[in-house]
Amino acid sequence: MRVIPNLFPALQSESSGKGESEGLLKWVAGRGAHEVVVESPLHDRGLGDHSLQHLTDLLRVCRDRLRELMDDPDHAYVQLFKNHGEAAGASLTHPHIQILATPVCPDAINREANAFRLHQERQGGCLLCDLIRTEIESGRRVLRAGKAFIAMAPFASRVPFEILIAPRAHLESFQDLDPAGITSLAGILKEQLGRVKEKLQDPPYNLALHTAPNSRFRTGPYHWHLEILPRLVRLGGFEWGTGMYINPVPPEEAAKILLGTGTEHGRND
Ligand SMILES: [Zn+2]
Ligand SMILES: [Zn+2]
């Protein structure tokens, strides 16, 4: 595996200028970083196809890059993501992961952080810890309830077969994963990507890591997680216009299909 700067970076450390505004309009310099993690020399091996050892090494490399990039005071957030397949935005066919450090905290993270803060104020706990407990009690959307990690088809999934993977113990940042945690994550990630590939005939998908922003930009509690979004339906004007999603496969159905006909693997019902 190799980590290299993106040849066509969306953001880079040398960007000049600083934050300015003109009336209502505000902007910042596009300062940041844009790196490509080449997963392996093999052109036709998807993320879930690597050996457990290779995937573990790959995740450790990603964690180390996130640590370093998040330490830079110019970076408010570091986004790790993967586009698999052309329909998911992959412009380069060789399997790779991308890491983008941004000078501002993205709206999606701010929205989630807000929800975590509100939940803590109202209920006094962590939103995702509480959600994980609820999901394990119900069992209807659980894909794997491992010791260290849970995988589930999240309630009110935005797209068919959306998958959420999160550590069961409260952990704000992906960068704080220890070696045992990385090995467990590799195992559950490999299993879920394998199910997506096998049960859905290797669809295009996006994978995005959500982790706590740089501590200077943190507003409250957070609990890191991975989101996997298969691209089986096209998002259109309704989704753009409303932020609401029409999902023809409810997560309870998606879980059954991903698990196969049996009721193995961590389901309680
Ligand atoms: Zn938590
Ligand atoms: Zn999220």
PDB file of C-alpha atoms and ligand atoms in Angstrom:
ATOM      1  CA  MET A   1       0.000   0.000   0.000  1.00  0.00           C
ATOM      2  CA  ARG A   2       1.085   3.584  -0.570  1.00  0.00           C
ATOM      3  CA  VAL A   3      -0.143   6.971   0.635  1.00  0.00           C
ATOM      4  CA  ILE A   4       0.493   9.737  -1.888  1.00  0.00           C
ATOM      5  CA  PRO A   5      -0.698  13.332  -2.392  1.00  0.00           C
ATOM      6  CA  ASN A   6      -3.590  13.559  -4.857  1.00  0.00           C
ATOM      7  CA  LEU A   7      -2.356  14.741  -8.262  1.00  0.00           C
ATOM      8  CA  PHE A   8      -5.457  16.938  -8.545  1.00  0.00           C
ATOM      9  CA  PRO A   9      -5.947  18.077  -4.951  1.00  0.00           C
ATOM     10  CA  ALA A  10      -9.213  19.686  -3.942  1.00  0.00           C
ATOM     11  CA  LEU A  11      -7.361  21.390  -1.085  1.00  0.00           C
ATOM     12  CA  GLN A  12      -3.659  21.908  -0.428  1.00  0.00           C
ATOM     13  CA  SER A  13      -1.375  23.285   2.260  1.00  0.00           C
ATOM     14  CA  GLU A  14       0.138  25.984   0.011  1.00  0.00           C
ATOM     15  CA  SER A  15      -3.176  27.693  -0.726  1.00  0.00           C
ATOM     16  CA  SER A  16      -2.640  31.386  -0.135  1.00  0.00           C
ATOM     17  CA  GLY A  17      -5.037  34.008   1.189  1.00  0.00           C
ATOM     18  CA  LYS A  18      -7.031  34.075   4.360  1.00  0.00           C
ATOM     19  CA  GLY A  19     -10.612  34.300   5.494  1.00  0.00           C
ATOM     20  CA  GLU A  20     -12.434  37.343   4.146  1.00  0.00           C
ATOM     21  CA  SER A  21     -15.965  38.551   3.786  1.00  0.00           C
ATOM     22  CA  GLU A  22     -18.003  40.879   1.649  1.00  0.00           C
ATOM     23  CA  GLY A  23     -21.336  41.641   3.229  1.00  0.00           C
ATOM     24  CA  LEU A  24     -23.162  38.380   3.625  1.00  0.00           C
ATOM     25  CA  LEU A  25     -20.539  36.470   1.673  1.00  0.00           C
ATOM     26  CA  LYS A  26     -17.673  34.835   3.516  1.00  0.00           C
ATOM     27  CA  TRP A  27     -14.880  32.636   2.270  1.00  0.00           C
ATOM     28  CA  VAL A  28     -11.721  30.944   3.441  1.00  0.00           C
ATOM     29  CA  ALA A  29      -8.574  29.863   1.629  1.00  0.00           C
ATOM     30  CA  GLY A  30      -8.731  26.283   0.370  1.00  0.00           C
ATOM     31  CA  ARG A  31      -6.022  25.202   2.758  1.00  0.00           C
ATOM     32  CA  GLY A  32      -5.910  21.540   3.654  1.00  0.00           C
ATOM     33  CA  ALA A  33      -4.633  18.258   2.328  1.00  0.00           C
ATOM     34  CA  HIS A  34      -5.812  15.661  -0.152  1.00  0.00           C
ATOM     35  CA  GLU A  35      -4.199  12.234  -0.007  1.00  0.00           C
ATOM     36  CA  VAL A  36      -4.769   8.973  -1.821  1.00  0.00           C
ATOM     37  CA  VAL A  37      -4.296   5.649  -0.074  1.00  0.00           C
ATOM     38  CA  VAL A  38      -3.503   3.041  -2.733  1.00  0.00           C
ATOM     39  CA  GLU A  39      -4.868  -0.111  -1.146  1.00  0.00           C
ATOM     40  CA  SER A  40      -2.601  -2.646  -2.840  1.00  0.00           C
ATOM     41  CA  PRO A  41      -0.865  -3.285  -6.168  1.00  0.00           C
ATOM     42  CA  LEU A  42      -3.808  -5.445  -7.251  1.00  0.00           C
ATOM     43  CA  HIS A  43      -6.145  -3.683  -9.636  1.00  0.00           C
ATOM     44  CA  ASP A  44      -9.208  -5.880  -9.179  1.00  0.00           C
ATOM     45  CA  ARG A  45      -9.230  -6.343  -5.412  1.00  0.00           C
ATOM     46  CA  GLY A  46     -11.935  -4.396  -3.595  1.00  0.00           C
ATOM     47  CA  LEU A  47     -11.636  -3.135  -0.037  1.00  0.00           C
ATOM     48  CA  GLY A  48     -13.510  -6.154   1.329  1.00  0.00           C
ATOM     49  CA  ASP A  49     -11.417  -8.615  -0.698  1.00  0.00           C
ATOM     50  CA  HIS A  50      -8.126  -7.964   1.100  1.00  0.00           C
ATOM     51  CA  SER A  51      -6.892 -10.493   3.633  1.00  0.00           C
ATOM     52  CA  LEU A  52      -7.751  -9.663   7.218  1.00  0.00           C
ATOM     53  CA  GLN A  53      -4.092  -8.854   7.859  1.00  0.00           C
ATOM     54  CA  HIS A  54      -3.849  -6.519   4.870  1.00  0.00           C
ATOM     55  CA  LEU A  55      -7.098  -4.745   5.773  1.00  0.00           C
ATOM     56  CA  THR A  56      -5.834  -4.356   9.345  1.00  0.00           C
ATOM     57  CA  ASP A  57      -2.588  -2.812   8.080  1.00  0.00           C
ATOM     58  CA  LEU A  58      -4.537  -0.561   5.739  1.00  0.00           C
ATOM     59  CA  LEU A  59      -6.768   0.712   8.550  1.00  0.00           C
ATOM     60  CA  ARG A  60      -3.730   1.322  10.729  1.00  0.00           C
ATOM     61  CA  VAL A  61      -2.136   3.406   7.980  1.00  0.00           C
ATOM     62  CA  CYS A  62      -5.391   5.374   7.633  1.00  0.00           C
ATOM     63  CA  ARG A  63      -5.519   5.952  11.391  1.00  0.00           C
ATOM     64  CA  ASP A  64      -1.935   7.218  11.397  1.00  0.00           C
ATOM     65  CA  ARG A  65      -2.616   9.609   8.506  1.00  0.00           C
ATOM     66  CA  LEU A  66      -5.740  10.907  10.263  1.00  0.00           C
ATOM     67  CA  ARG A  67      -3.786  11.444  13.474  1.00  0.00           C
ATOM     68  CA  GLU A  68      -1.136  13.476  11.729  1.00  0.00           C
ATOM     69  CA  LEU A  69      -3.531  15.516   9.595  1.00  0.00           C
ATOM     70  CA  MET A  70      -5.881  16.191  12.514  1.00  0.00           C
ATOM     71  CA  ASP A  71      -2.929  17.507  14.553  1.00  0.00           C
ATOM     72  CA  ASP A  72      -2.385  20.323  12.046  1.00  0.00           C
ATOM     73  CA  PRO A  73      -3.983  23.495  13.458  1.00  0.00           C
ATOM     74  CA  ASP A  74      -4.980  24.532   9.899  1.00  0.00           C
ATOM     75  CA  HIS A  75      -7.303  21.524   9.691  1.00  0.00           C
ATOM     76  CA  ALA A  76     -10.738  21.621  11.307  1.00  0.00           C
ATOM     77  CA  TYR A  77     -11.728  18.190  10.081  1.00  0.00           C
ATOM     78  CA  VAL A  78     -10.296  15.218   8.212  1.00  0.00           C
ATOM     79  CA  GLN A  79     -12.623  13.215   5.982  1.00  0.00           C
ATOM     80  CA  LEU A  80     -11.727   9.657   5.029  1.00  0.00           C
ATOM     81  CA  PHE A  81     -13.871   8.185   2.291  1.00  0.00           C
ATOM     82  CA  LYS A  82     -14.000   5.660  -0.489  1.00  0.00           C
ATOM     83  CA  ASN A  83     -15.850   5.729  -3.791  1.00  0.00           C
ATOM     84  CA  HIS A  84     -16.303   2.248  -5.210  1.00  0.00           C
ATOM     85  CA  GLY A  85     -17.475   2.110  -8.814  1.00  0.00           C
ATOM     86  CA  GLU A  86     -18.059   4.833 -11.365  1.00  0.00           C
ATOM     87  CA  ALA A  87     -21.622   5.505 -10.233  1.00  0.00           C
ATOM     88  CA  ALA A  88     -20.256   6.248  -6.764  1.00  0.00           C
ATOM     89  CA  GLY A  89     -17.863   8.863  -8.127  1.00  0.00           C
ATOM     90  CA  ALA A  90     -14.676   6.834  -8.562  1.00  0.00           C
ATOM     91  CA  SER A  91     -12.738   8.495 -11.391  1.00  0.00           C
ATOM     92  CA  LEU A  92      -9.759   6.177 -10.965  1.00  0.00           C
ATOM     93  CA  THR A  93     -10.410   2.453 -11.203  1.00  0.00           C
ATOM     94  CA  HIS A  94      -7.458   1.232  -9.118  1.00  0.00           C
ATOM     95  CA  PRO A  95      -8.813   0.567  -5.600  1.00  0.00           C
ATOM     96  CA  HIS A  96      -8.026   3.489  -3.313  1.00  0.00           C
ATOM     97  CA  ILE A  97      -9.226   5.441  -0.308  1.00  0.00           C
ATOM     98  CA  GLN A  98      -9.095   9.230  -0.102  1.00  0.00           C
ATOM     99  CA  ILE A  99      -8.340  11.467   2.848  1.00  0.00           C
ATOM    100  CA  LEU A 100      -9.209  15.158   2.707  1.00  0.00           C
ATOM    101  CA  ALA A 101      -8.338  17.631   5.441  1.00  0.00           C
ATOM    102  CA  THR A 102     -10.627  20.679   5.441  1.00  0.00           C
ATOM    103  CA  PRO A 103     -10.158  24.182   6.900  1.00  0.00           C
ATOM    104  CA  VAL A 104     -13.746  24.221   8.207  1.00  0.00           C
ATOM    105  CA  CYS A 105     -15.857  21.598   9.929  1.00  0.00           C
ATOM    106  CA  PRO A 106     -18.302  20.130   7.370  1.00  0.00           C
ATOM    107  CA  ASP A 107     -22.003  20.764   7.831  1.00  0.00           C
ATOM    108  CA  ALA A 108     -22.778  17.031   8.079  1.00  0.00           C
ATOM    109  CA  ILE A 109     -20.451  16.697  11.062  1.00  0.00           C
ATOM    110  CA  ASN A 110     -21.790  19.864  12.689  1.00  0.00           C
ATOM    111  CA  ARG A 111     -25.344  18.545  12.318  1.00  0.00           C
ATOM    112  CA  GLU A 112     -24.439  15.235  13.920  1.00  0.00           C
ATOM    113  CA  ALA A 113     -22.414  16.937  16.677  1.00  0.00           C
ATOM    114  CA  ASN A 114     -25.455  19.123  17.378  1.00  0.00           C
ATOM    115  CA  ALA A 115     -27.671  16.063  17.715  1.00  0.00           C
ATOM    116  CA  PHE A 116     -25.152  14.489  20.125  1.00  0.00           C
ATOM    117  CA  ARG A 117     -25.103  17.683  22.204  1.00  0.00           C
ATOM    118  CA  LEU A 118     -28.912  17.990  22.316  1.00  0.00           C
ATOM    119  CA  HIS A 119     -29.284  14.338  23.293  1.00  0.00           C
ATOM    120  CA  GLN A 120     -26.773  14.764  26.098  1.00  0.00           C
ATOM    121  CA  GLU A 121     -28.607  17.848  27.388  1.00  0.00           C
ATOM    122  CA  ARG A 122     -31.990  16.115  27.300  1.00  0.00           C
ATOM    123  CA  GLN A 123     -31.150  12.517  28.183  1.00  0.00           C
ATOM    124  CA  GLY A 124     -27.728  12.783  29.770  1.00  0.00           C
ATOM    125  CA  GLY A 125     -25.938  10.184  27.668  1.00  0.00           C
ATOM    126  CA  CYS A 126     -24.283   9.570  24.325  1.00  0.00           C
ATOM    127  CA  LEU A 127     -26.738   9.394  21.434  1.00  0.00           C
ATOM    128  CA  LEU A 128     -24.944   6.588  19.604  1.00  0.00           C
ATOM    129  CA  CYS A 129     -24.227   4.545  22.772  1.00  0.00           C
ATOM    130  CA  ASP A 130     -27.963   4.751  23.576  1.00  0.00           C
ATOM    131  CA  LEU A 131     -28.903   3.951  19.981  1.00  0.00           C
ATOM    132  CA  ILE A 132     -26.641   0.888  19.956  1.00  0.00           C
ATOM    133  CA  ARG A 133     -28.312  -0.359  23.144  1.00  0.00           C
ATOM    134  CA  THR A 134     -31.748   0.157  21.591  1.00  0.00           C
ATOM    135  CA  GLU A 135     -30.773  -1.646  18.394  1.00  0.00           C
ATOM    136  CA  ILE A 136     -29.294  -4.613  20.242  1.00  0.00           C
ATOM    137  CA  GLU A 137     -32.471  -4.920  22.342  1.00  0.00           C
ATOM    138  CA  SER A 138     -34.603  -4.879  19.184  1.00  0.00           C
ATOM    139  CA  GLY A 139     -32.240  -6.960  17.037  1.00  0.00           C
ATOM    140  CA  ARG A 140     -34.256  -6.278  13.904  1.00  0.00           C
ATOM    141  CA  ARG A 141     -31.631  -4.192  12.175  1.00  0.00           C
ATOM    142  CA  VAL A 142     -28.468  -5.716  13.651  1.00  0.00           C
ATOM    143  CA  LEU A 143     -26.061  -7.271  11.154  1.00  0.00           C
ATOM    144  CA  ARG A 144     -23.383  -8.162  13.653  1.00  0.00           C
ATOM    145  CA  ALA A 145     -23.147  -7.535  17.361  1.00  0.00           C
ATOM    146  CA  GLY A 146     -19.492  -8.228  18.044  1.00  0.00           C
ATOM    147  CA  LYS A 147     -17.684  -7.661  21.324  1.00  0.00           C
ATOM    148  CA  ALA A 148     -16.002  -4.473  20.152  1.00  0.00           C
ATOM    149  CA  PHE A 149     -18.127  -3.338  17.193  1.00  0.00           C
ATOM    150  CA  ILE A 150     -21.700  -3.338  15.967  1.00  0.00           C
ATOM    151  CA  ALA A 151     -22.865  -3.295  12.341  1.00  0.00           C
ATOM    152  CA  MET A 152     -26.464  -2.429  11.580  1.00  0.00           C
ATOM    153  CA  ALA A 153     -28.877  -1.301   8.920  1.00  0.00           C
ATOM    154  CA  PRO A 154     -29.644   2.019  10.621  1.00  0.00           C
ATOM    155  CA  PHE A 155     -33.220   2.964  11.526  1.00  0.00           C
ATOM    156  CA  ALA A 156     -34.696   5.222   8.816  1.00  0.00           C
ATOM    157  CA  SER A 157     -31.818   4.391   6.417  1.00  0.00           C
ATOM    158  CA  ARG A 158     -31.425   6.983   3.672  1.00  0.00           C
ATOM    159  CA  VAL A 159     -30.683   4.486   0.907  1.00  0.00           C
ATOM    160  CA  PRO A 160     -31.327   0.755   0.447  1.00  0.00           C
ATOM    161  CA  PHE A 161     -28.830  -1.378   2.372  1.00  0.00           C
ATOM    162  CA  GLU A 162     -27.179   1.521   4.177  1.00  0.00           C
ATOM    163  CA  ILE A 163     -24.830   0.108   6.848  1.00  0.00           C
ATOM    164  CA  LEU A 164     -23.489   1.760   9.975  1.00  0.00           C
ATOM    165  CA  ILE A 165     -20.483   0.355  11.843  1.00  0.00           C
ATOM    166  CA  ALA A 166     -19.553   1.753  15.250  1.00  0.00           C
ATOM    167  CA  PRO A 167     -17.463   0.801  18.271  1.00  0.00           C
ATOM    168  CA  ARG A 168     -19.682  -0.461  21.092  1.00  0.00           C
ATOM    169  CA  ALA A 169     -17.618   1.293  23.731  1.00  0.00           C
ATOM    170  CA  HIS A 170     -17.841   5.066  23.658  1.00  0.00           C
ATOM    171  CA  LEU A 171     -14.985   6.417  21.560  1.00  0.00           C
ATOM    172  CA  GLU A 172     -15.015   9.929  20.115  1.00  0.00           C
ATOM    173  CA  SER A 173     -12.271   9.588  17.535  1.00  0.00           C
ATOM    174  CA  PHE A 174     -11.292   6.902  15.066  1.00  0.00           C
ATOM    175  CA  GLN A 175      -7.684   8.069  15.540  1.00  0.00           C
ATOM    176  CA  ASP A 176      -7.785   6.814  19.136  1.00  0.00           C
ATOM    177  CA  LEU A 177      -8.345   3.178  18.104  1.00  0.00           C
ATOM    178  CA  ASP A 178      -5.798   0.823  19.661  1.00  0.00           C
ATOM    179  CA  PRO A 179      -4.254  -2.141  17.779  1.00  0.00           C
ATOM    180  CA  ALA A 180      -6.883  -4.593  19.068  1.00  0.00           C
ATOM    181  CA  GLY A 181      -9.644  -2.184  17.991  1.00  0.00           C
ATOM    182  CA  ILE A 182      -8.176  -1.916  14.505  1.00  0.00           C
ATOM    183  CA  THR A 183      -8.100  -5.698  14.143  1.00  0.00           C
ATOM    184  CA  SER A 184     -11.742  -5.954  15.264  1.00  0.00           C
ATOM    185  CA  LEU A 185     -12.765  -3.169  12.889  1.00  0.00           C
ATOM    186  CA  ALA A 186     -11.037  -4.927   9.979  1.00  0.00           C
ATOM    187  CA  GLY A 187     -13.001  -8.084  10.768  1.00  0.00           C
ATOM    188  CA  ILE A 188     -16.427  -6.477  10.899  1.00  0.00           C
ATOM    189  CA  LEU A 189     -15.732  -4.239   7.893  1.00  0.00           C
ATOM    190  CA  LYS A 190     -14.589  -7.200   5.805  1.00  0.00           C
ATOM    191  CA  GLU A 191     -17.708  -9.131   6.764  1.00  0.00           C
ATOM    192  CA  GLN A 192     -20.104  -6.311   5.883  1.00  0.00           C
ATOM    193  CA  LEU A 193     -18.391  -5.427   2.592  1.00  0.00           C
ATOM    194  CA  GLY A 194     -18.426  -9.132   1.746  1.00  0.00           C
ATOM    195  CA  ARG A 195     -22.188  -9.233   2.316  1.00  0.00           C
ATOM    196  CA  VAL A 196     -22.725  -6.150   0.171  1.00  0.00           C
ATOM    197  CA  LYS A 197     -20.663  -7.675  -2.618  1.00  0.00           C
ATOM    198  CA  GLU A 198     -22.266 -11.114  -2.409  1.00  0.00           C
ATOM    199  CA  LYS A 199     -25.913 -10.258  -1.747  1.00  0.00           C
ATOM    200  CA  LEU A 200     -26.116  -7.145  -3.914  1.00  0.00           C
ATOM    201  CA  GLN A 201     -23.813  -8.247  -6.774  1.00  0.00           C
ATOM    202  CA  ASP A 202     -20.937  -5.860  -6.069  1.00  0.00           C
ATOM    203  CA  PRO A 203     -22.809  -2.552  -6.340  1.00  0.00           C
ATOM    204  CA  PRO A 204     -21.130   0.844  -6.426  1.00  0.00           C
ATOM    205  CA  TYR A 205     -20.936   2.286  -2.925  1.00  0.00           C
ATOM    206  CA  ASN A 206     -19.585   5.154  -0.878  1.00  0.00           C
ATOM    207  CA  LEU A 207     -17.944   4.665   2.470  1.00  0.00           C
ATOM    208  CA  ALA A 208     -17.436   7.617   4.807  1.00  0.00           C
ATOM    209  CA  LEU A 209     -15.813   7.875   8.200  1.00  0.00           C
ATOM    210  CA  HIS A 210     -17.391  10.226  10.713  1.00  0.00           C
ATOM    211  CA  THR A 211     -15.060  11.116  13.558  1.00  0.00           C
ATOM    212  CA  ALA A 212     -14.863  13.959  16.069  1.00  0.00           C
ATOM    213  CA  PRO A 213     -13.467  17.188  14.606  1.00  0.00           C
ATOM    214  CA  ASN A 214     -10.119  18.657  15.628  1.00  0.00           C
ATOM    215  CA  SER A 215     -10.422  19.395  19.362  1.00  0.00           C
ATOM    216  CA  ARG A 216     -10.295  23.161  18.783  1.00  0.00           C
ATOM    217  CA  PHE A 217     -13.469  22.899  16.692  1.00  0.00           C
ATOM    218  CA  ARG A 218     -15.311  20.455  18.925  1.00  0.00           C
ATOM    219  CA  THR A 219     -18.588  21.631  20.395  1.00  0.00           C
ATOM    220  CA  GLY A 220     -19.612  18.618  22.453  1.00  0.00           C
ATOM    221  CA  PRO A 221     -19.681  14.838  22.580  1.00  0.00           C
ATOM    222  CA  TYR A 222     -19.242  12.607  19.547  1.00  0.00           C
ATOM    223  CA  HIS A 223     -19.001   8.872  18.839  1.00  0.00           C
ATOM    224  CA  TRP A 224     -17.146   7.885  15.689  1.00  0.00           C
ATOM    225  CA  HIS A 225     -18.684   5.563  13.102  1.00  0.00           C
ATOM    226  CA  LEU A 226     -18.443   4.373   9.503  1.00  0.00           C
ATOM    227  CA  GLU A 227     -21.280   4.836   7.035  1.00  0.00           C
ATOM    228  CA  ILE A 228     -21.573   2.621   3.954  1.00  0.00           C
ATOM    229  CA  LEU A 229     -24.042   3.747   1.288  1.00  0.00           C
ATOM    230  CA  PRO A 230     -24.637   1.412  -1.668  1.00  0.00           C
ATOM    231  CA  ARG A 231     -25.618   3.342  -4.806  1.00  0.00           C
ATOM    232  CA  LEU A 232     -28.542   1.265  -5.995  1.00  0.00           C
ATOM    233  CA  VAL A 233     -31.008   4.115  -6.503  1.00  0.00           C
ATOM    234  CA  ARG A 234     -30.409   7.519  -8.020  1.00  0.00           C
ATOM    235  CA  LEU A 235     -30.967  10.515  -5.819  1.00  0.00           C
ATOM    236  CA  GLY A 236     -33.064  13.129  -7.563  1.00  0.00           C
ATOM    237  CA  GLY A 237     -34.743  16.481  -7.197  1.00  0.00           C
ATOM    238  CA  PHE A 238     -36.864  15.424  -4.243  1.00  0.00           C
ATOM    239  CA  GLU A 239     -33.808  14.408  -2.214  1.00  0.00           C
ATOM    240  CA  TRP A 240     -31.941  17.572  -3.219  1.00  0.00           C
ATOM    241  CA  GLY A 241     -34.938  19.738  -2.533  1.00  0.00           C
ATOM    242  CA  THR A 242     -35.934  18.348   0.815  1.00  0.00           C
ATOM    243  CA  GLY A 243     -33.058  16.417   2.351  1.00  0.00           C
ATOM    244  CA  MET A 244     -35.634  13.605   2.650  1.00  0.00           C
ATOM    245  CA  TYR A 245     -34.934  10.233   1.079  1.00  0.00           C
ATOM    246  CA  ILE A 246     -37.306   7.830  -0.641  1.00  0.00           C
ATOM    247  CA  ASN A 247     -35.977   4.395   0.277  1.00  0.00           C
ATOM    248  CA  PRO A 248     -37.746   1.391  -1.301  1.00  0.00           C
ATOM    249  CA  VAL A 249     -35.994  -1.126   1.006  1.00  0.00           C
ATOM    250  CA  PRO A 250     -36.668  -0.567   4.719  1.00  0.00           C
ATOM    251  CA  PRO A 251     -33.652  -1.348   6.918  1.00  0.00           C
ATOM    252  CA  GLU A 252     -35.463  -4.285   8.580  1.00  0.00           C
ATOM    253  CA  GLU A 253     -35.810  -5.907   5.118  1.00  0.00           C
ATOM    254  CA  ALA A 254     -32.272  -4.930   4.160  1.00  0.00           C
ATOM    255  CA  ALA A 255     -30.933  -6.637   7.288  1.00  0.00           C
ATOM    256  CA  LYS A 256     -32.753  -9.874   6.411  1.00  0.00           C
ATOM    257  CA  ILE A 257     -31.408  -9.835   2.875  1.00  0.00           C
ATOM    258  CA  LEU A 258     -27.843  -9.018   3.926  1.00  0.00           C
ATOM    259  CA  LEU A 259     -27.928 -11.753   6.555  1.00  0.00           C
ATOM    260  CA  GLY A 260     -29.317 -14.328   4.131  1.00  0.00           C
ATOM    261  CA  THR A 261     -32.309 -16.501   4.918  1.00  0.00           C
ATOM    262  CA  GLY A 262     -31.116 -17.640   8.324  1.00  0.00           C
ATOM    263  CA  THR A 263     -31.288 -15.644  11.506  1.00  0.00           C
ATOM    264  CA  GLU A 264     -27.654 -16.165  12.430  1.00  0.00           C
ATOM    265  CA  HIS A 265     -25.114 -13.457  13.256  1.00  0.00           C
ATOM    266  CA  GLY A 266     -26.190 -11.473  16.218  1.00  0.00           C
ATOM    267  CA  ARG A 267     -29.910 -11.261  15.631  1.00  0.00           C
ATOM    268  CA  ASN A 268     -32.003 -11.646  18.734  1.00  0.00           C
ATOM    269  CA  ASP A 269     -35.419 -12.393  17.292  1.00  0.00           C
TER     270      ASP A 269
HETATM  271 ZN    ZN B   1     -21.029   6.912  22.671  1.00  0.00          ZN
HETATM  272 ZN    ZN B   2     -22.490   9.984  10.646  1.00  0.00          ZN
END
